[in-house]
Short mmCIF file of C-alpha atoms (C1' of nucleotides) in Angstrom, two decimals:
data_model
loop_
_atom_site.label_atom_id
_atom_site.label_comp_id
_atom_site.label_asym_id
_atom_site.label_seq_id
_atom_site.Cartn_x
_atom_site.Cartn_y
_atom_site.Cartn_z
CA UNK A 1 37.16 104.07 98.70
CA UNK A 2 33.37 104.84 99.54
CA UNK A 3 32.33 102.52 102.55
CA UNK A 4 28.87 102.18 101.06
CA UNK A 5 30.40 100.41 98.22
CA UNK A 6 32.79 98.52 100.24
CA UNK A 7 32.64 95.10 101.83
CA UNK A 8 33.41 95.69 105.36
CA UNK A 9 31.44 93.33 107.54
CA UNK A 10 32.25 94.30 111.16
CA UNK A 11 30.88 92.76 114.33
CA UNK A 12 29.52 94.45 117.53
CA UNK A 13 29.75 91.35 119.45
CA UNK A 14 32.69 88.81 119.52
CA UNK A 15 32.26 85.38 118.14
CA UNK A 16 32.84 82.87 120.93
CA UNK A 17 35.70 80.97 119.17
CA UNK A 18 38.22 83.96 119.27
CA UNK A 19 40.58 83.54 122.11
CA UNK A 20 43.10 86.57 121.93
CA UNK A 21 42.92 89.83 121.01
CA UNK A 22 44.11 89.90 117.46
CA UNK A 23 41.87 87.07 116.49
CA UNK A 24 38.82 88.89 118.06
CA UNK A 25 39.87 92.23 116.17
CA UNK A 26 40.34 90.60 112.98
CA UNK A 27 36.90 88.95 113.07
CA UNK A 28 35.16 91.94 114.40
CA UNK A 29 36.82 94.55 111.83
CA UNK A 30 35.75 92.31 109.08
CA UNK A 31 39.19 91.05 107.88
CA UNK A 32 38.80 87.54 107.77
CA UNK A 33 36.24 84.70 107.84
CA UNK A 34 36.84 81.11 109.21
CA UNK A 35 35.78 78.47 106.81
CA UNK A 36 37.21 75.49 108.78
CA UNK A 37 39.47 74.86 111.61
CA UNK A 38 42.73 76.56 110.74
CA UNK A 39 41.34 77.92 107.20
CA UNK A 40 40.31 81.41 106.69
CA UNK A 41 39.07 83.53 104.06
CA UNK A 42 41.05 87.06 103.63
CA UNK A 43 38.11 89.68 103.18
CA UNK A 44 38.91 92.82 101.18
CA UNK A 45 39.82 94.72 104.22
CA UNK A 46 41.97 92.17 105.79
CA UNK A 47 43.55 91.24 102.25
CA UNK A 48 44.38 94.74 101.79
CA UNK A 49 46.61 94.66 104.98
CA UNK A 50 48.11 91.15 103.79
CA UNK A 51 48.87 92.80 100.27
CA UNK A 52 50.66 95.52 102.16
CA UNK A 53 53.04 93.45 104.01
CA UNK A 54 53.76 91.32 101.00
CA UNK A 55 54.82 94.31 99.00
CA UNK A 56 57.00 95.44 101.95
CA UNK A 57 58.58 92.17 102.24
CA UNK A 58 59.32 92.02 98.13
CA UNK A 59 60.67 95.51 98.46
CA UNK A 60 63.41 94.45 101.21
CA UNK A 61 63.96 91.09 99.33
CA UNK A 62 64.48 92.52 96.07
CA UNK A 63 66.65 95.24 97.86
CA UNK A 64 69.00 92.43 99.39
CA UNK A 65 69.20 90.93 96.18
CA UNK A 66 66.89 88.00 96.23
CA UNK A 67 64.93 87.29 93.05
CA UNK A 68 61.28 86.47 93.10
CA UNK A 69 59.80 83.42 91.50
CA UNK A 70 56.42 81.27 92.11
CA UNK A 71 56.46 77.63 92.67
CA UNK A 72 53.39 75.25 92.58
CA UNK A 73 51.30 74.45 95.68
CA UNK A 74 51.34 70.81 94.88
CA UNK A 75 54.43 68.85 94.70
CA UNK A 76 55.37 65.59 93.31
CA UNK A 77 56.02 62.95 96.11
CA UNK A 78 58.96 61.72 93.87
CA UNK A 79 61.37 64.81 94.72
CA UNK A 80 60.40 64.30 98.30
CA UNK A 81 61.49 60.84 97.90
CA UNK A 82 65.05 61.82 96.82
CA UNK A 83 65.68 63.95 99.79
CA UNK A 84 64.16 61.12 102.35
CA UNK A 85 61.47 63.72 103.81
CA UNK A 86 58.39 61.99 102.24
CA UNK A 87 58.71 59.27 104.66
CA UNK A 88 60.12 61.73 107.39
CA UNK A 89 57.74 64.39 107.65
CA UNK A 90 54.87 62.64 109.32
CA UNK A 91 51.31 63.30 109.38
CA UNK A 92 51.70 67.22 109.26
CA UNK A 93 52.03 66.58 105.57
CA UNK A 94 48.98 66.57 103.59
CA UNK A 95 49.12 63.74 101.08
CA UNK A 96 47.20 63.72 97.70
CA UNK A 97 46.39 60.96 94.92
CA UNK A 98 45.96 62.23 91.49
CA UNK A 99 43.20 60.31 88.92
CA UNK A 100 46.32 58.31 88.08
CA UNK A 101 46.90 57.49 91.30
CA UNK A 102 50.10 59.31 91.62
CA UNK A 103 51.30 60.48 94.59
CA UNK A 104 51.11 64.25 95.42
CA UNK A 105 51.36 66.43 98.33
CA UNK A 106 50.48 69.81 99.40
CA UNK A 107 53.72 71.73 99.85
CA UNK A 108 54.58 72.35 103.71
CA UNK A 109 58.02 73.99 102.08
CA UNK A 110 59.84 73.99 99.22
CA UNK A 111 63.52 72.91 99.73
CA UNK A 112 63.37 69.99 97.26
CA UNK A 113 61.59 71.69 94.31
CA UNK A 114 63.86 74.83 94.73
CA UNK A 115 66.68 72.45 94.51
CA UNK A 116 65.11 70.83 91.39
CA UNK A 117 64.93 74.34 89.73
CA UNK A 118 68.60 74.85 90.69
CA UNK A 119 70.05 71.81 89.57
CA UNK A 120 68.43 71.98 86.26
CA UNK A 121 70.18 74.73 85.21
CA UNK A 122 73.26 76.15 87.06
CA UNK A 123 76.24 74.08 86.75
CA UNK A 124 79.02 76.48 87.44
CA UNK A 125 80.45 78.48 90.63
CA UNK A 126 80.35 81.48 88.10
CA UNK A 127 76.56 81.60 88.55
CA UNK A 128 76.87 81.88 92.31
CA UNK A 129 75.68 83.28 94.68
CA UNK A 130 72.16 83.08 93.75
CA UNK A 131 68.94 83.65 96.10
CA UNK A 132 65.58 82.62 95.01
CA UNK A 133 62.34 83.34 97.00
CA UNK A 134 58.74 82.99 96.58
CA UNK A 135 55.74 83.87 98.44
CA UNK A 136 53.10 81.02 98.21
CA UNK A 137 50.31 79.44 100.27
CA UNK A 138 51.39 76.36 102.23
CA UNK A 139 49.73 73.84 104.13
CA UNK A 140 50.50 71.89 107.37
CA UNK A 141 48.04 69.76 108.88
CA UNK A 142 48.43 70.66 112.26
CA UNK A 143 47.33 68.85 115.28
CA UNK A 144 45.78 72.07 116.53
CA UNK A 145 45.48 74.94 114.92
CA UNK A 146 44.65 78.14 117.00
CA UNK A 147 44.72 81.76 117.26
CA UNK A 148 43.09 82.46 114.13
CA UNK A 149 45.37 83.13 111.47
CA UNK A 150 48.26 83.13 113.97
CA UNK A 151 48.54 79.41 113.63
CA UNK A 152 46.38 78.21 110.89
CA UNK A 153 47.01 75.26 108.69
CA UNK A 154 47.03 77.04 105.26
CA UNK A 155 48.94 79.89 105.74
CA UNK A 156 51.05 82.55 103.01
CA UNK A 157 54.63 82.14 103.62
CA UNK A 158 57.82 83.94 101.90
CA UNK A 159 60.59 81.52 101.45
CA UNK A 160 63.91 82.33 100.31
CA UNK A 161 66.49 79.79 99.58
CA UNK A 162 70.53 80.84 98.95
CA UNK A 163 72.93 78.84 97.11
CA UNK A 164 76.65 79.48 97.68
CA UNK A 165 79.67 77.82 96.89
CA UNK A 166 81.13 77.30 100.28
CA UNK A 167 80.22 77.87 103.85
CA UNK A 168 81.56 81.32 103.77
CA UNK A 169 79.45 82.58 101.00
CA UNK A 170 76.59 81.02 102.65
CA UNK A 171 77.07 82.87 105.51
CA UNK A 172 77.27 86.12 103.72
CA UNK A 173 74.07 85.32 101.84
CA UNK A 174 72.60 84.35 105.63
CA UNK A 175 73.69 87.82 106.70
CA UNK A 176 71.93 89.72 103.79
CA UNK A 177 68.68 88.04 104.86
CA UNK A 178 69.47 89.08 108.59
CA UNK A 179 69.48 92.63 107.63
CA UNK A 180 66.70 92.51 105.12
CA UNK A 181 64.45 91.05 107.93
CA UNK A 182 65.57 93.75 110.61
CA UNK A 183 64.71 96.57 107.78
CA UNK A 184 61.44 94.30 107.09
CA UNK A 185 60.06 93.97 110.46
CA UNK A 186 61.19 97.78 111.39
CA UNK A 187 58.68 98.91 108.28
CA UNK A 188 55.95 96.48 108.91
CA UNK A 189 56.05 98.04 112.64
CA UNK A 190 57.00 94.90 114.49
CA UNK A 191 60.35 95.54 116.06
CA UNK A 192 61.28 91.66 115.94
CA UNK A 193 64.42 90.81 118.19
CA UNK A 194 66.91 88.07 116.40
CA UNK A 195 67.12 85.36 118.89
CA UNK A 196 69.29 81.96 118.87
CA UNK A 197 67.01 79.32 117.69
CA UNK A 198 66.60 75.73 117.34
CA UNK A 199 67.00 74.32 113.80
CA UNK A 200 64.14 71.73 113.83
CA UNK A 201 63.44 69.08 111.06
CA UNK A 202 64.99 71.25 108.24
CA UNK A 203 68.27 70.70 109.97
CA UNK A 204 71.25 72.81 110.03
CA UNK A 205 73.58 74.34 112.32
CA UNK A 206 73.01 78.12 112.34
CA UNK A 207 69.79 79.58 112.65
CA UNK A 208 67.98 82.71 114.36
CA UNK A 209 64.32 83.29 114.92
CA UNK A 210 63.03 86.84 114.80
CA UNK A 211 60.74 87.29 118.03
CA UNK A 212 58.00 89.84 118.72
CA UNK A 213 57.47 90.14 122.34
CA UNK A 214 53.88 89.73 123.07
CA UNK A 215 51.87 87.98 126.06
CA UNK A 216 49.91 85.87 123.62
CA UNK A 217 53.28 84.45 122.31
CA UNK A 218 53.76 80.53 121.94
CA UNK A 219 57.29 80.36 123.43
CA UNK A 220 58.96 81.54 126.35
CA UNK A 221 62.05 83.63 125.36
CA UNK A 222 64.86 85.35 127.17
CA UNK A 223 66.85 88.69 126.12
CA UNK A 224 68.91 91.17 127.39
CA UNK A 225 67.22 94.40 127.21
CA UNK A 226 69.70 96.33 125.15
CA UNK A 227 68.38 94.27 122.14
CA UNK A 228 65.51 96.73 122.10
CA UNK A 229 67.51 99.72 121.31
CA UNK A 230 69.32 98.80 118.57
CA UNK A 231 69.78 101.06 115.58
CA UNK A 232 68.12 99.35 112.31
CA UNK A 233 70.22 99.43 109.11
CA UNK A 234 69.03 102.28 106.73
CA UNK A 235 67.68 102.08 103.42
CA UNK A 236 71.25 102.98 102.02
CA UNK A 237 73.00 99.80 103.47
CA UNK A 238 75.08 98.27 100.95
CA UNK A 239 74.33 94.66 100.49
CA UNK A 240 77.49 94.03 98.32
CA UNK A 241 79.49 95.09 101.46
CA UNK A 242 80.51 92.99 104.28
CA UNK A 243 77.27 93.11 106.71
CA UNK A 244 79.04 90.81 109.42
CA UNK A 245 79.70 93.56 111.46
CA UNK A 246 76.00 94.75 111.75
CA UNK A 247 74.96 91.06 112.46
CA UNK A 248 77.77 90.94 114.99
CA UNK A 249 76.49 93.49 116.70
CA UNK A 250 73.06 92.41 116.51
CA UNK A 251 73.98 89.10 117.87
CA UNK A 252 76.27 90.44 120.70
CA UNK A 253 73.95 90.27 123.36
CA UNK A 254 72.06 87.28 125.18
CA UNK A 255 68.52 86.52 123.17
CA UNK A 256 67.59 82.92 122.89
CA UNK A 257 64.21 81.01 122.68
CA UNK A 258 63.46 78.14 125.55
CA UNK A 259 64.31 75.58 122.79
CA UNK A 260 68.19 76.26 123.03
CA UNK A 261 68.40 77.83 126.35
CA UNK A 262 67.48 77.87 130.00
CA UNK A 263 66.45 80.40 132.94
CA UNK A 264 69.81 79.01 134.69
CA UNK A 265 71.87 79.82 131.47
CA UNK A 266 70.08 83.30 131.11
CA UNK A 267 70.88 84.29 134.46
CA UNK A 268 74.41 83.17 134.44
CA UNK A 269 75.06 85.71 131.56
CA UNK A 270 72.64 88.78 131.95
CA UNK A 271 72.63 90.78 135.01
CA UNK A 272 69.21 91.16 136.83
CA UNK A 273 68.37 94.89 135.66
CA UNK A 274 69.12 93.69 132.04
CA UNK A 275 66.76 90.47 132.06
CA UNK A 276 63.85 90.18 129.70
CA UNK A 277 61.95 86.98 130.37
CA UNK A 278 58.92 87.14 128.00
CA UNK A 279 56.67 85.07 125.71
CA UNK A 280 57.25 85.80 121.97
CA UNK A 281 55.72 85.33 118.77
CA UNK A 282 58.02 84.11 115.85
CA UNK A 283 57.72 85.93 112.63
CA UNK A 284 60.64 84.83 110.78
CA UNK A 285 63.42 82.46 110.76
CA UNK A 286 66.91 82.06 109.20
CA UNK A 287 68.49 78.78 108.64
CA UNK A 288 71.82 77.61 107.20
CA UNK A 289 71.92 74.15 106.24
CA UNK A 290 74.74 73.29 104.01
CA UNK A 291 74.14 70.19 101.53
CA UNK A 292 71.56 68.86 103.36
CA UNK A 293 69.39 68.82 100.51
CA UNK A 294 71.75 69.77 97.57
CA UNK A 295 74.05 66.34 98.08
CA UNK A 296 71.08 63.84 98.14
CA UNK A 297 69.30 65.77 95.32
CA UNK A 298 72.34 66.41 93.22
CA UNK A 299 72.59 70.09 93.29
CA UNK A 300 76.06 70.65 92.33
CA UNK A 301 78.04 73.02 90.70
CA UNK A 302 81.55 73.18 88.94
CA UNK A 303 84.19 75.05 91.39
CA UNK A 304 87.34 76.59 89.87
CA UNK A 305 89.43 73.74 90.28
CA UNK A 306 87.22 72.17 87.98
CA UNK A 307 85.63 69.73 90.72
CA UNK A 308 81.73 68.95 91.19
CA UNK A 309 80.62 69.96 94.61
CA UNK A 310 77.25 70.07 96.45
CA UNK A 311 76.32 73.71 97.12
CA UNK A 312 75.56 75.21 100.51
CA UNK A 313 71.90 76.44 101.15
CA UNK A 314 70.04 77.99 103.48
CA UNK A 315 66.21 78.51 103.74
CA UNK A 316 64.77 81.96 105.18
CA UNK A 317 61.01 82.07 106.14
CA UNK A 318 58.60 84.72 107.03
CA UNK A 319 54.77 83.82 107.98
CA UNK A 320 52.88 86.57 106.17
CA UNK A 321 49.38 85.49 107.46
CA UNK A 322 51.08 85.16 111.13
CA UNK A 323 52.53 88.78 110.69
CA UNK A 324 48.94 90.52 110.49
CA UNK A 325 47.88 89.29 113.69
CA UNK A 326 51.33 90.06 115.10
CA UNK A 327 51.11 93.73 114.38
CA UNK A 328 47.63 93.77 115.99
CA UNK A 329 49.03 92.05 119.04
CA UNK A 330 51.51 95.09 118.98
CA UNK A 331 49.10 97.61 118.13
CA UNK A 332 45.52 97.94 119.42
CA UNK A 333 43.61 99.40 122.55
CA UNK A 334 40.50 98.82 124.00
CA UNK A 335 38.58 100.18 121.34
CA UNK A 336 40.38 98.31 118.69
CA UNK A 337 43.03 98.06 116.29
CA UNK A 338 45.49 100.86 115.66
CA UNK A 339 47.29 100.30 112.34
CA UNK A 340 51.00 101.51 112.00
CA UNK A 341 50.96 103.50 108.51
CA UNK A 342 53.08 101.44 106.22
CA UNK A 343 50.51 98.63 106.82
CA UNK A 344 47.22 100.56 107.39
CA UNK A 345 44.42 98.90 105.08
CA UNK A 346 43.79 103.11 104.60
CA UNK A 347 45.50 105.86 105.74
CA UNK A 348 42.86 108.30 106.54
CA UNK A 349 38.89 107.78 107.15
CA UNK A 350 36.86 110.69 106.13
CA UNK A 351 33.90 110.93 108.19
CA UNK A 352 30.56 112.50 107.12
CA UNK A 353 28.81 113.10 110.30
CA UNK A 354 25.75 114.08 108.41
CA UNK A 355 25.11 112.49 105.39
CA UNK A 356 22.35 113.69 103.46
CA UNK A 357 23.22 117.33 104.62
CA UNK A 358 24.32 119.49 101.57
CA UNK A 359 27.16 121.31 103.24
CA UNK A 360 28.43 117.98 104.66
CA UNK A 361 28.24 116.09 101.76
CA UNK A 362 29.59 118.83 99.21
CA UNK A 363 32.57 119.16 101.48
CA UNK A 364 33.00 115.77 101.89
CA UNK A 365 32.94 114.97 98.52
CA UNK A 366 35.64 117.58 97.68
CA UNK A 367 37.88 116.39 100.21
CA UNK A 368 37.70 112.68 99.28
CA UNK A 369 38.57 113.85 95.59
CA UNK A 370 41.43 116.08 97.08
CA UNK A 371 42.61 113.28 99.43
CA UNK A 372 42.82 110.88 96.32
CA UNK A 373 44.70 113.28 94.09
CA UNK A 374 47.31 113.74 96.89
CA UNK A 375 47.81 109.99 97.13
CA UNK A 376 46.25 109.14 100.38
CA UNK A 377 44.76 105.98 100.77
CA UNK A 378 41.20 107.14 101.90
CA UNK A 379 38.12 105.40 103.12
CA UNK A 380 35.16 107.70 102.98
CA UNK A 381 32.46 106.84 105.52
CA UNK A 382 29.32 107.88 103.46
CA UNK A 383 26.75 105.59 105.14
CA UNK A 384 23.92 107.14 106.48
CA UNK A 385 23.95 105.99 109.86
CA UNK A 386 24.61 107.78 113.54
CA UNK A 387 27.47 109.39 114.35
CA UNK A 388 28.22 107.46 117.54
CA UNK A 389 28.34 104.43 115.17
CA UNK A 390 30.77 105.77 112.75
CA UNK A 391 33.06 107.11 115.65
CA UNK A 392 33.19 103.49 117.18
CA UNK A 393 33.54 101.90 113.74
CA UNK A 394 36.51 104.14 112.88
CA UNK A 395 38.04 103.32 116.12
CA UNK A 396 37.40 99.57 115.75
CA UNK A 397 39.07 99.27 112.26
CA UNK A 398 41.65 101.41 113.43
CA UNK A 399 42.51 103.74 110.37
CA UNK A 400 45.35 105.95 111.56
CA UNK A 401 44.02 109.40 110.97
CA UNK A 402 40.04 110.39 111.15
CA UNK A 403 38.88 113.65 109.42
CA UNK A 404 35.63 114.40 110.85
CA UNK A 405 33.09 116.63 108.86
CA UNK A 406 29.86 117.87 110.64
CA UNK A 407 27.52 120.74 110.68
CA UNK A 408 29.30 122.18 113.49
CA UNK A 409 32.72 122.36 111.85
CA UNK A 410 31.45 123.34 108.75
CA UNK A 411 29.90 126.57 110.25
CA UNK A 412 33.42 127.54 111.35
CA UNK A 413 35.05 126.08 108.30
CA UNK A 414 36.92 123.65 110.29
CA UNK A 415 37.45 119.84 110.29
CA UNK A 416 38.32 117.72 113.44
CA UNK A 417 41.53 115.41 112.74
CA UNK A 418 41.98 112.68 115.43
CA UNK A 419 45.14 110.92 115.63
CA UNK A 420 43.93 107.00 116.26
CA UNK A 421 47.05 106.38 118.25
CA UNK A 422 47.18 109.13 120.69
CA UNK A 423 43.44 110.06 120.57
CA UNK A 424 44.41 113.61 119.89
CA UNK A 425 41.95 115.67 118.22
CA UNK A 426 42.93 119.17 116.54
CA UNK A 427 40.61 121.40 114.45
CA UNK A 428 42.06 122.26 111.23
CA UNK A 429 40.94 124.64 108.53
CA UNK A 430 38.89 122.68 106.01
CA UNK A 431 41.01 124.49 103.25
CA UNK A 432 44.19 123.25 104.84
CA UNK A 433 43.36 119.52 106.21
CA UNK A 434 44.39 117.66 103.08
CA UNK A 435 48.00 119.13 103.25
CA UNK A 436 48.30 118.75 106.98
CA UNK A 437 47.33 115.36 106.68
CA UNK A 438 49.62 114.46 104.00
CA UNK A 439 52.60 115.87 105.64
CA UNK A 440 51.60 113.85 108.79
CA UNK A 441 51.49 110.58 106.86
CA UNK A 442 54.23 110.70 104.54
CA UNK A 443 57.31 110.50 106.88
CA UNK A 444 55.55 107.58 108.57
CA UNK A 445 55.51 105.47 105.59
CA UNK A 446 59.00 104.47 106.14
CA UNK A 447 59.50 103.78 102.46
CA UNK A 448 62.23 106.23 102.34
CA UNK A 449 64.40 105.43 105.51
"C1'" C B 1 46.69 61.70 119.68
"C1'" G B 2 45.33 62.26 125.05
"C1'" G B 3 41.84 65.37 128.59
"C1'" G B 4 37.62 68.93 128.93
"C1'" G B 5 33.80 71.85 126.88
"C1'" U B 6 30.18 72.95 123.11
"C1'" A B 7 26.53 72.55 119.01
"C1'" U B 8 19.06 76.68 119.13
"C1'" A B 9 18.04 82.92 113.86
"C1'" G B 10 23.72 86.42 110.61
"C1'" C B 11 26.25 87.36 116.00
"C1'" U B 12 25.95 86.68 121.53
"C1'" C B 13 22.76 83.69 124.23
"C1'" A B 14 18.37 81.68 127.14
"C1'" G B 15 14.72 77.36 126.98
"C1'" C B 16 16.84 71.33 128.14
"C1'" U B 17 16.79 69.18 134.96
"C1'" U B 18 10.63 67.92 135.26
"C1'" G B 19 8.89 65.85 127.09
"C1'" G B 20 3.37 69.02 125.12
"C1'" U B 21 3.42 73.43 118.26
"C1'" A B 22 10.77 77.74 119.24
"C1'" G B 23 12.32 82.84 122.30
"C1'" A B 24 15.41 87.59 123.50
"C1'" G B 25 19.13 91.46 122.29
"C1'" C B 26 21.77 92.99 118.56
"C1'" A B 27 21.88 92.54 113.24
"C1'" C B 28 18.35 92.75 108.54
"C1'" U B 29 13.47 94.96 105.79
"C1'" G B 30 9.37 98.98 105.45
"C1'" G B 31 7.90 103.55 107.92
"C1'" U B 32 8.11 108.18 111.54
"C1'" U B 33 11.11 110.72 114.44
"C1'" U B 34 16.48 111.57 115.35
"C1'" U B 35 21.56 112.97 114.74
"C1'" G B 36 29.17 115.09 117.53
"C1'" G B 37 30.72 108.73 120.72
"C1'" G B 38 27.40 101.77 118.63
"C1'" A B 39 19.58 106.57 118.76
"C1'" A B 40 13.95 105.96 119.72
"C1'" C B 41 8.95 104.00 118.31
"C1'" C B 42 5.62 101.21 114.91
"C1'" A B 43 5.43 97.20 111.81
"C1'" G B 44 7.82 93.34 109.57
"C1'" G B 45 11.19 88.58 107.50
"C1'" G B 46 14.55 85.00 109.14
"C1'" G B 47 15.87 78.89 112.36
"C1'" U B 48 14.56 70.56 108.91
"C1'" C B 49 17.10 73.29 117.13
"C1'" G B 50 24.80 69.92 114.01
"C1'" C B 51 23.47 64.60 111.65
"C1'" A B 52 21.71 59.97 112.37
"C1'" U B 53 19.36 56.33 114.63
"C1'" G B 54 15.85 54.77 119.32
"C1'" U B 55 11.87 55.73 123.38
"C1'" U B 56 7.21 58.22 123.38
"C1'" C B 57 0.60 59.66 121.45
"C1'" G B 58 4.21 63.88 121.47
"C1'" A B 59 11.62 64.74 121.45
"C1'" A B 60 15.46 71.57 121.29
"C1'" U B 61 14.65 68.27 125.76
"C1'" C B 62 15.51 61.26 127.03
"C1'" C B 63 19.08 57.25 125.10
"C1'" U B 64 22.87 55.57 121.68
"C1'" G B 65 26.05 56.44 117.56
"C1'" C B 66 28.44 60.03 114.46
"C1'" U B 67 30.77 64.92 113.13
"C1'" G B 68 31.76 70.15 113.47
"C1'" C B 69 33.79 73.73 116.48
"C1'" C B 70 36.68 75.61 121.05
"C1'" C B 71 39.98 75.24 125.15
"C1'" C B 72 44.24 72.47 128.03
"C1'" G B 73 48.85 69.31 126.75
"C1'" A B 74 52.40 67.24 123.38
"C1'" C B 75 53.81 69.28 117.99
"C1'" C B 76 54.50 73.72 114.91
"C1'" A B 77 56.28 79.30 110.88
#
RNA sequence: CGGGGUAUAGCUCAGCUUGGUAGAGCACUGGUUUUGGGAACCAGGGGUCGCAUGUUCGAAUCCUGCUGCCCCGACCA
């Protein structure tokens, strides 16, 4: 993409409403625009990241055997009356009437609707297990939205719903999601620690929150330091095998949020040199809740003995619009964002320092062609602005590698390659720069490990 | 929902106390000179001062009401 043809409204100054660093950087890098309290447009640069995040989540969900579908944002109130949640949910749920005066709601979650889909078609235990997921915009009318898209009212969320014959099967499904989440967050560049969690209004008795440690996190978390060094399951993990050993290993150390533990309990169970008391951002949550919804809504199957029973269910969320700021909280410095390669909106920025100079233009045009032909996602800064502005802008928007072409380098046949993360620069022959960069990037994409 | 702020140009803000024809920097447009870490100069464009009401000869400025946004708390993916 040529920057001169792109829409990237970056800001030199920080809008005053932005409190935390990810919110400031998302505004400054032209990723989002606030439309109302807790409501944001995703501009091209931000949306590109959101889509990469979505793709990684989909790949790992699919790998774990979950099937993607799509449900409406607007739901009939009648479904929610069946489960009893229409009255229980409170003012967080946005209620709407249509022209026939029918009660609708903008979905804050989809347990009822997925039960409705399930019960319409699935009647036999032979069709289990089943895991259906969707990625959809949801709305919760938060009393106080804040921190940009970290806590917005309208948000994009992945929710997977598993259906199993009994608790044992549901736990196996839960474990698949557990392993998929470990892999997903690893690939997204945000090592997330699974912690025991409260089950909240959705209910249930088995739940883990996946927490990214960050000073700006909304809750206090307690964690054994060995949790930080655990091995992520590889791409070869067999989801048809028994995953309980992996889950048991990952849940063997103390890790819990403030909702379900206390400082006293933490200190009793973890030696002082292993204690991590920090703040955390919740980026995903797993729930097992049995027949809480299947029973009142009649999501039943006939078992092998010919008896009709309510299925065991769980729901497993990941907040996509929260993950993007979480990534930035974990990957930035004083100059701007530092994208991990797998989610970077572009992998390389090609900087033409002297737009209008024939040699610079020709070299850059050629490199731009080569980079694209090599399947590298490249942004070409071909604008006619000062060198300083280009460097500052490149650092702000955080593209992992900068290839700098200027009159000085052209004379010696060299380009400068800057690593955004380490700030290291090296001079590389222009004839070799594309291959060299490709070799650096490919292993970091993490799509084969 | 309780408490506290704030609202003037696309962005950051001054002006308000003490009423008198709306300002700066950045950004934007045209031009000249520049060019390896957010360039300089010249010339321009852009604002019903959040909305409404009142006081006044006269309101960005004072009164009253309303709304948006932000922060703290409770709540939450």
